[in-house]
Tab-separated table of C-alpha atoms in Angstrom:
chain	number	residue	atom	x	y	z
A	444	MET	CA	20.834	133.533	129.816
A	445	SER	CA	19.233	136.192	131.293
A	446	LYS	CA	22.480	138.461	131.507
A	447	PRO	CA	24.607	139.117	128.644
A	448	SER	CA	28.288	138.090	129.049
A	449	LYS	CA	31.392	140.165	130.907
A	450	PRO	CA	32.786	140.758	127.231
A	451	VAL	CA	29.806	142.294	125.962
A	452	LEU	CA	28.723	144.398	129.119
A	453	ASP	CA	32.499	145.670	129.038
A	454	MET	CA	32.063	146.575	125.604
A	455	VAL	CA	28.821	148.273	126.263
A	456	ARG	CA	30.510	150.384	129.173
A	457	GLN	CA	33.027	151.139	126.633
A	458	LEU	CA	30.723	153.305	123.925
A	459	ILE	CA	28.502	154.852	126.422
A	460	GLU	CA	31.326	156.370	128.428
A	461	MET	CA	32.415	157.701	125.180
A	462	PRO	CA	29.556	160.721	124.258
A	463	THR	CA	28.866	161.118	120.940
A	464	VAL	CA	25.916	163.700	120.533
A	465	SER	CA	25.161	164.346	117.238
A	466	ARG	CA	26.326	167.838	117.663
A	467	ASP	CA	30.087	167.201	118.366
A	468	SER	CA	32.404	165.028	116.889
A	469	ASN	CA	32.372	160.949	116.861
A	470	LEU	CA	35.908	160.408	116.218
A	471	ASP	CA	37.137	159.442	119.590
A	472	LEU	CA	35.052	156.521	119.720
A	473	ILE	CA	34.898	155.367	115.609
A	474	HIS	CA	39.257	155.623	116.381
A	475	TRP	CA	38.533	153.249	119.227
A	476	ILE	CA	36.808	150.937	117.151
A	477	ARG	CA	39.095	151.202	114.396
A	478	ASP	CA	41.824	150.775	116.403
A	479	HIS	CA	39.969	147.558	118.522
A	480	LEU	CA	39.506	145.798	114.951
A	481	LYS	CA	42.647	146.457	113.904
A	482	SER	CA	44.395	144.531	117.138
A	483	LEU	CA	42.308	141.605	116.151
A	484	GLY	CA	43.751	141.932	112.473
A	485	VAL	CA	40.829	143.635	110.958
A	486	GLU	CA	41.312	146.797	108.728
A	487	ALA	CA	38.207	149.339	108.706
A	488	THR	CA	37.135	151.819	106.406
A	489	LEU	CA	36.601	155.227	107.869
A	490	VAL	CA	34.208	157.539	105.235
A	491	HIS	CA	34.418	161.340	106.905
A	492	ASP	CA	32.193	163.968	106.548
A	493	ALA	CA	32.710	167.156	104.769
A	494	THR	CA	34.224	168.726	107.632
A	495	GLY	CA	36.231	165.705	108.787
A	496	LYS	CA	34.731	165.898	112.352
A	497	LYS	CA	32.500	162.793	111.981
A	498	ALA	CA	32.934	159.804	110.281
A	499	ASN	CA	30.838	156.225	109.352
A	500	LEU	CA	33.164	152.817	109.543
A	501	TYR	CA	32.595	149.709	107.543
A	502	ALA	CA	34.607	146.927	107.789
A	503	THR	CA	34.793	142.792	106.557
A	504	LEU	CA	35.338	140.170	109.021
A	505	GLY	CA	35.967	136.835	106.440
A	506	PRO	CA	36.212	136.570	103.108
A	507	GLN	CA	36.938	139.825	101.268
A	508	ASP	CA	35.409	138.470	97.930
A	509	LYS	CA	32.202	137.417	99.002
A	510	PRO	CA	28.674	139.562	99.846
A	511	GLY	CA	27.927	138.933	103.226
A	512	ILE	CA	25.401	140.163	105.799
A	513	VAL	CA	25.361	143.794	107.015
A	514	LEU	CA	25.418	144.668	111.173
A	515	SER	CA	24.079	148.043	111.176
A	516	GLY	CA	24.111	150.808	113.488
A	517	HIS	CA	24.437	154.384	114.084
A	518	THR	CA	26.883	155.417	116.762
A	519	ASP	CA	25.422	159.492	117.380
A	520	VAL	CA	22.968	159.874	120.397
A	521	VAL	CA	20.688	162.698	121.210
A	522	PRO	CA	21.143	165.484	123.743
A	523	ILE	CA	21.110	165.289	127.251
A	524	ASP	CA	20.148	169.192	127.525
A	525	GLY	CA	16.892	170.082	129.632
A	526	GLN	CA	16.449	166.598	130.800
A	527	GLU	CA	16.656	165.591	134.817
A	528	TRP	CA	18.918	162.365	134.739
A	529	ASP	CA	18.813	160.936	138.440
A	530	THR	CA	22.373	158.739	136.953
A	531	ASP	CA	25.164	160.222	135.220
A	532	PRO	CA	24.086	159.799	131.497
A	533	PHE	CA	27.712	159.067	130.286
A	534	LYS	CA	28.255	156.676	132.666
A	535	LEU	CA	26.942	153.064	132.778
A	536	THR	CA	24.741	152.363	135.785
A	537	GLU	CA	23.532	148.954	136.336
A	538	LYS	CA	20.209	148.957	138.656
A	539	ASP	CA	17.821	146.657	138.832
A	540	GLY	CA	18.252	144.369	136.192
A	541	LYS	CA	18.816	147.397	133.954
A	542	LEU	CA	21.920	149.594	132.663
A	543	TYR	CA	21.601	153.335	132.540
A	544	GLY	CA	23.055	155.831	129.919
A	545	ARG	CA	22.484	157.492	127.136
A	546	GLY	CA	22.725	155.251	124.173
A	547	THR	CA	21.848	152.353	125.924
A	548	SER	CA	18.756	151.791	124.075
A	549	ASP	CA	19.306	154.138	120.897
A	550	MET	CA	21.139	152.064	120.109
A	551	LYS	CA	24.900	151.567	121.664
A	552	SER	CA	24.176	147.815	123.076
A	553	PHE	CA	23.226	146.708	119.662
A	554	VAL	CA	26.647	147.977	118.244
A	555	ALA	CA	28.604	147.183	121.333
A	556	THR	CA	27.033	143.277	120.589
A	557	ALA	CA	28.292	143.221	117.918
A	558	LEU	CA	31.941	144.149	118.108
A	559	ALA	CA	31.774	141.889	121.248
A	560	PHE	CA	31.604	139.376	118.853
A	561	ALA	CA	34.019	139.909	116.469
A	562	PRO	CA	36.522	137.463	118.623
A	563	LYS	CA	34.122	134.859	117.903
A	564	PHE	CA	33.184	135.577	114.405
A	565	LEU	CA	37.112	135.961	112.908
A	566	ALA	CA	37.605	132.463	115.416
A	567	GLN	CA	35.683	130.297	112.640
A	568	PRO	CA	36.040	129.997	109.226
A	569	LEU	CA	33.302	132.196	107.719
A	570	GLU	CA	31.413	130.834	104.587
A	571	THR	CA	29.088	134.442	105.011
A	572	PRO	CA	31.256	137.314	106.076
A	573	ILE	CA	29.548	139.086	108.252
A	574	HIS	CA	30.648	143.677	107.464
A	575	TYR	CA	29.970	146.219	110.482
A	576	ALA	CA	28.635	149.797	109.327
A	577	PHE	CA	28.672	152.333	111.933
A	578	THR	CA	27.200	155.609	110.826
A	579	TYR	CA	27.603	159.542	112.513
A	580	ASP	CA	24.693	161.507	112.266
A	581	GLU	CA	21.338	159.433	111.984
A	582	GLU	CA	19.941	161.241	114.871
A	583	VAL	CA	19.511	164.539	112.064
A	584	GLY	CA	18.397	163.190	109.466
A	585	CYS	CA	20.507	160.098	108.664
A	586	LEU	CA	23.034	161.959	107.125
A	587	GLY	CA	25.770	159.749	107.566
A	588	ALA	CA	24.391	156.537	105.986
A	589	LYS	CA	23.649	158.264	103.062
A	590	ARG	CA	27.335	158.911	102.688
A	591	LEU	CA	28.190	155.684	103.526
A	592	ILE	CA	26.275	154.041	100.817
A	593	GLU	CA	27.430	156.400	98.210
A	594	VAL	CA	30.847	154.490	99.042
A	595	LEU	CA	29.074	150.945	99.404
A	596	ARG	CA	27.269	151.555	95.698
A	597	GLU	CA	31.322	151.491	93.820
A	598	MET	CA	32.346	148.318	96.228
A	599	PRO	CA	33.165	145.396	93.956
A	600	VAL	CA	31.556	143.694	96.485
A	601	LYS	CA	28.261	144.834	97.865
A	602	PRO	CA	26.655	142.520	101.059
A	603	LYS	CA	23.582	140.567	100.082
A	604	ALA	CA	21.535	140.956	103.731
A	605	CYS	CA	21.537	143.777	106.367
A	606	ILE	CA	20.278	143.798	109.715
A	607	VAL	CA	20.089	147.093	111.708
A	608	GLY	CA	20.091	147.207	114.841
A	609	GLU	CA	17.556	149.603	116.439
A	610	PRO	CA	15.683	149.119	119.665
A	611	THR	CA	12.617	146.583	118.815
A	612	GLU	CA	12.493	144.085	121.487
A	613	MET	CA	14.496	141.357	118.944
A	614	GLN	CA	11.568	141.854	117.056
A	615	VAL	CA	11.889	141.393	113.307
A	616	ILE	CA	10.464	144.713	111.348
A	617	ALA	CA	10.174	143.965	108.034
A	618	GLN	CA	8.182	147.479	107.348
A	619	HIS	CA	8.612	151.070	108.734
A	620	LYS	CA	7.450	154.721	107.771
A	621	GLY	CA	8.982	157.055	105.616
A	622	LYS	CA	9.699	161.058	106.829
A	623	LYS	CA	10.548	164.077	105.611
A	624	SER	CA	10.750	167.473	107.006
A	625	TRP	CA	10.797	170.973	106.548
A	626	ARG	CA	12.137	174.208	107.967
A	627	VAL	CA	9.592	177.039	107.143
A	628	ASP	CA	11.018	180.787	107.733
A	629	VAL	CA	7.873	183.323	107.421
A	630	ARG	CA	9.123	186.664	106.431
A	631	GLY	CA	6.815	189.531	107.488
A	632	PHE	CA	7.151	193.921	108.054
A	633	GLU	CA	7.727	195.361	111.264
A	634	CYS	CA	6.435	197.911	112.716
A	635	HIS	CA	4.545	199.092	116.087
A	636	SER	CA	1.897	197.100	117.724
A	637	SER	CA	-0.537	200.109	117.390
A	638	LEU	CA	-0.233	200.448	113.834
A	639	THR	CA	-1.506	196.494	113.027
A	640	HIS	CA	-2.377	198.128	109.437
A	641	LEU	CA	0.861	198.448	108.455
A	642	GLY	CA	2.509	195.285	109.085
A	643	ALA	CA	3.009	192.082	108.019
A	644	ASN	CA	2.663	189.764	111.110
A	645	ALA	CA	4.946	186.720	110.553
A	646	VAL	CA	4.079	184.930	113.840
A	647	GLU	CA	0.239	184.911	112.372
A	648	ALA	CA	1.111	183.783	109.160
A	649	ALA	CA	3.402	180.850	110.837
A	650	ALA	CA	0.535	180.181	113.052
A	651	GLU	CA	-1.946	179.499	110.028
A	652	LEU	CA	0.064	177.835	107.945
A	653	ILE	CA	0.410	175.501	111.487
A	654	ALA	CA	-3.229	175.273	111.979
A	655	PHE	CA	-3.281	174.173	108.011
A	656	ILE	CA	-0.833	171.437	108.561
A	657	LYS	CA	-2.513	170.389	111.994
A	658	GLN	CA	-5.689	170.200	109.869
A	659	LEU	CA	-4.361	167.879	107.691
A	660	ALA	CA	-3.095	165.653	110.110
A	661	ARG	CA	-6.810	165.503	111.753
A	662	LYS	CA	-7.634	164.492	107.639
A	663	LYS	CA	-5.186	161.744	107.878
A	664	ARG	CA	-5.730	160.592	111.286
A	665	ASP	CA	-9.996	160.490	110.464
A	666	HIS	CA	-9.605	159.013	106.816
A	667	GLY	CA	-6.259	157.954	106.336
A	668	PRO	CA	-5.322	155.506	103.992
A	669	PHE	CA	-4.723	153.203	107.142
A	670	ASP	CA	-2.600	150.189	107.732
A	671	PRO	CA	-3.460	148.766	111.267
A	672	GLU	CA	0.092	147.070	112.146
A	673	PHE	CA	1.954	150.913	112.443
A	674	ALA	CA	1.275	152.701	115.536
A	675	PRO	CA	-0.341	155.083	114.688
A	676	PRO	CA	-1.903	153.494	111.580
A	677	TYR	CA	-1.902	156.426	109.023
A	678	THR	CA	0.236	159.482	108.409
A	679	SER	CA	0.952	161.991	110.723
A	680	LEU	CA	2.274	165.359	110.380
A	681	HIS	CA	3.872	167.354	113.324
A	682	THR	CA	5.161	170.461	113.935
A	683	GLY	CA	8.065	170.718	116.682
A	684	THR	CA	9.258	174.007	117.047
A	685	VAL	CA	8.490	177.541	116.217
A	686	HIS	CA	10.659	180.775	116.721
A	687	GLY	CA	9.414	184.392	115.939
A	688	GLY	CA	9.314	187.720	117.155
A	689	THR	CA	11.105	190.340	119.855
A	690	ALA	CA	8.512	192.038	121.782
A	691	LEU	CA	4.671	192.094	121.958
A	692	ASN	CA	4.418	196.112	121.223
A	693	ILE	CA	6.380	194.889	117.344
A	694	VAL	CA	4.464	193.509	114.921
A	695	PRO	CA	7.070	190.546	114.673
A	696	LYS	CA	9.398	190.406	110.877
A	697	ASP	CA	10.354	187.620	111.326
A	698	CYS	CA	9.015	183.758	112.349
A	699	SER	CA	10.223	179.594	111.719
A	700	PHE	CA	9.028	176.974	112.313
A	701	LEU	CA	9.784	172.501	111.732
A	702	TRP	CA	7.637	170.396	110.833
A	703	GLU	CA	7.564	166.740	109.624
A	704	ILE	CA	5.695	164.050	107.663
A	705	ARG	CA	6.126	160.246	109.039
A	706	TYR	CA	4.020	158.459	106.355
A	707	LEU	CA	2.951	154.788	105.528
A	708	PRO	CA	5.131	153.288	102.266
A	709	GLN	CA	1.756	153.539	100.220
A	710	ASP	CA	0.935	157.087	101.003
A	711	ASP	CA	1.879	160.262	98.582
A	712	VAL	CA	4.090	162.118	100.866
A	713	ASP	CA	4.712	164.664	97.979
A	714	ALA	CA	1.320	165.313	97.419
A	715	LEU	CA	0.940	166.295	100.841
A	716	PHE	CA	3.549	168.671	100.914
A	717	ALA	CA	2.390	170.274	97.846
A	718	GLU	CA	-1.340	171.251	99.897
A	719	VAL	CA	0.947	172.787	102.336
A	720	GLU	CA	3.001	174.818	99.670
A	721	ALA	CA	0.036	175.756	97.897
A	722	PHE	CA	-1.932	176.915	101.083
A	723	ALA	CA	1.246	179.310	101.828
A	724	ARG	CA	1.657	180.589	98.161
A	725	THR	CA	-2.239	181.320	97.251
A	726	LYS	CA	-3.711	182.075	101.046
A	727	LEU	CA	-0.910	183.716	102.919
A	728	GLU	CA	2.163	184.844	100.610
A	729	PRO	CA	-0.033	187.498	98.581
A	730	GLU	CA	-1.121	189.316	102.359
A	731	LEU	CA	1.896	189.516	103.561
A	732	LYS	CA	3.558	191.058	100.442
A	733	ALA	CA	0.779	192.787	99.406
A	734	ILE	CA	2.288	194.949	102.996
A	735	ASP	CA	5.984	194.493	101.298
A	736	PRO	CA	6.963	192.967	98.115
A	737	ASN	CA	10.022	191.220	100.002
A	738	CYS	CA	7.779	189.556	102.603
A	739	GLY	CA	7.067	185.974	101.707
A	740	ILE	CA	7.186	181.984	102.827
A	741	THR	CA	10.677	179.826	102.294
A	742	PHE	CA	10.340	175.967	102.593
A	743	THR	CA	13.908	174.830	103.270
A	744	GLN	CA	13.746	170.513	103.529
A	745	ILE	CA	16.165	169.775	106.248
A	746	SER	CA	15.931	165.558	106.375
A	747	GLU	CA	14.863	162.615	104.303
A	748	PHE	CA	14.728	159.321	104.435
A	749	PRO	CA	12.631	156.589	102.638
A	750	GLY	CA	10.543	154.131	104.518
A	751	LEU	CA	11.247	150.454	104.466
A	752	ALA	CA	9.067	147.910	102.785
A	753	THR	CA	10.956	144.278	102.868
A	754	ASP	CA	8.403	141.592	101.262
A	755	ASP	CA	7.703	139.238	104.484
A	756	ARG	CA	8.503	136.503	102.410
A	757	ALA	CA	12.636	137.754	101.741
A	758	GLY	CA	15.099	135.551	102.570
A	759	VAL	CA	16.283	138.203	105.147
A	760	VAL	CA	13.341	137.896	107.142
A	761	GLU	CA	13.164	134.341	107.258
A	762	LEU	CA	16.983	134.234	108.730
A	763	ALA	CA	15.893	136.723	111.403
A	764	LYS	CA	12.839	134.799	112.031
A	765	ALA	CA	14.993	131.852	112.339
A	766	LEU	CA	17.760	133.778	114.586
A	767	THR	CA	14.858	135.218	117.026
A	768	GLY	CA	12.607	132.259	117.048
A	769	ALA	CA	9.352	134.565	115.910
A	770	ASN	CA	6.636	133.453	113.555
A	771	ARG	CA	5.626	136.639	112.023
A	772	VAL	CA	7.445	139.952	111.602
A	773	GLN	CA	5.895	143.410	112.145
A	774	LYS	CA	6.162	147.216	111.404
A	775	VAL	CA	6.786	150.362	113.521
A	776	ALA	CA	6.195	154.196	113.119
A	777	PHE	CA	9.686	155.097	113.634
A	778	GLY	CA	12.055	155.543	111.139
A	779	THR	CA	15.845	153.894	110.485
A	780	GLU	CA	18.673	154.044	108.357
A	781	ALA	CA	17.236	150.434	106.945
A	782	GLY	CA	15.487	151.950	104.291
A	783	LEU	CA	18.740	153.393	102.515
A	784	PHE	CA	20.045	150.227	102.685
A	785	SER	CA	17.451	148.934	101.383
A	786	GLU	CA	16.756	151.779	98.107
A	787	MET	CA	20.219	150.627	97.535
A	788	GLY	CA	18.830	146.724	96.521
A	789	ILE	CA	20.119	145.088	99.837
A	790	PRO	CA	17.288	143.046	101.540
A	791	THR	CA	17.087	144.837	105.112
A	792	ILE	CA	15.085	144.144	108.188
A	793	VAL	CA	15.408	145.983	111.435
A	794	CYS	CA	16.038	143.677	114.382
A	795	GLY	CA	18.035	145.218	118.012
A	796	PRO	CA	17.995	145.219	121.707
A	797	GLY	CA	16.029	147.154	123.837
A	798	SER	CA	12.864	149.548	123.436
A	799	ILE	CA	12.123	152.821	120.855
A	800	GLU	CA	9.960	153.835	124.312
A	801	GLN	CA	13.100	154.482	126.247
A	802	ALA	CA	14.944	156.175	123.128
A	803	HIS	CA	15.599	159.966	123.695
A	804	LYS	CA	14.443	160.169	127.152
A	805	PRO	CA	15.875	161.339	130.819
A	806	ASN	CA	17.325	157.930	132.566
A	807	GLU	CA	17.447	155.844	129.410
A	808	PHE	CA	18.147	152.279	129.673
A	809	ILE	CA	17.754	148.613	128.590
A	810	GLU	CA	17.397	145.609	130.256
A	811	LEU	CA	19.929	143.455	130.661
A	812	SER	CA	18.222	140.273	129.442
A	813	GLN	CA	17.824	142.515	126.416
A	814	ILE	CA	21.533	142.286	125.656
A	815	ALA	CA	21.495	139.032	126.343
A	816	LEU	CA	18.409	137.961	123.818
A	817	CYS	CA	20.981	140.325	121.570
A	818	GLU	CA	23.844	137.830	122.056
A	819	ALA	CA	21.900	134.505	122.067
A	820	PHE	CA	20.677	136.225	118.248
A	821	LEU	CA	24.444	136.585	117.041
A	822	ASP	CA	25.503	133.475	118.515
A	823	ARG	CA	22.761	131.742	116.327
A	824	LEU	CA	24.259	134.424	113.077
A	825	LEU	CA	27.411	132.881	113.879
A	826	GLU	CA	26.364	128.867	113.413
A	827	ARG	CA	24.629	130.203	110.038
A	828	VAL	CA	27.466	132.440	108.159
A	829	LYS	CA	30.542	129.506	109.585
A	830	THR	CA	31.884	127.138	107.296
A	831	GLY	CA	29.796	123.768	107.596
A	832	GLY	CA	26.639	125.948	108.961
A	833	PRO	CA	23.502	125.649	108.141
A	834	ALA	CA	22.413	126.796	104.820
A	835	LEU	CA	21.355	130.460	104.700
A	836	PRO	CA	17.905	131.111	103.069
A	837	ILE	CA	19.704	134.417	101.451
């Protein structure tokens, strides 16, 4: 099968054409999914954020008193600001065997395929239930999944396995890197730029700290530790944005920047952060405070998600290999919500349609053949979870 079925394509279109950029509410889409499932006789639980403007959705198809398999995906997408699109990003466009639109690859096609399978799952007596877990704000730090997992911990029946459908080209991923990110705010002291000796330059202090972070990045690149199955095969450090200063003839009082560490499972991310903070405290901050005691450097952690390190011999890995036909598992550098489910004690893998290379880009697309592979994957899963199906390895 090189093309997905009409019900799956219709569901992909439905979800793509409901914009859910992370900075906005996702409730229109979540409420639509809730109502759609209700029309099939399935009651969903919504888990809202503190504002009430966003929500996760959790639903069970099949027996309510048995642990099942989670099909998990995030509903938010990244912004299109500043990107040049050849098509309307929030209208699904089919061309040359591809579907174009924001979220086609990352990751509404998986969510749509899972939802389109609800009638198929419900038409069979299920020995093992299927759980849907659809979250908000994955793109800004896996915030929704963290809130959902708080609720799952209190449920009397917890899932026994989880498949996160991030774009892996339907390859089975058992390990991925973890991530921590921070905002750094540097407070200096303003003065006229002709009198630099009277000021404390926040931009220059931030630049020195960024340069130190870059030195650590080179050290990791050159000396490891290494794991050749990741790309890149080492822990990476990266500065993403910098904002500071008001005019060239003013010694800047403020500067801020965002930076991150994406770390191998065996690396010590906290030790790396400690090196950066120690450089700020012992080298940079004393020079700033010598001008004015109110100067200083503040670190604020803005996001964190753990790495994934599922044993290659785990039952969920064996199941995913059987469903895809893969004879090996792989590792990826990008992070997902899978590590959070795994931390809760739910064996988890990542496997979904599309390529991460298309994620977050203008003219994001997914190949129709990828969605068809995902549909075949779920067809095989259905055979495994229905009553009388082959025994599950989990």
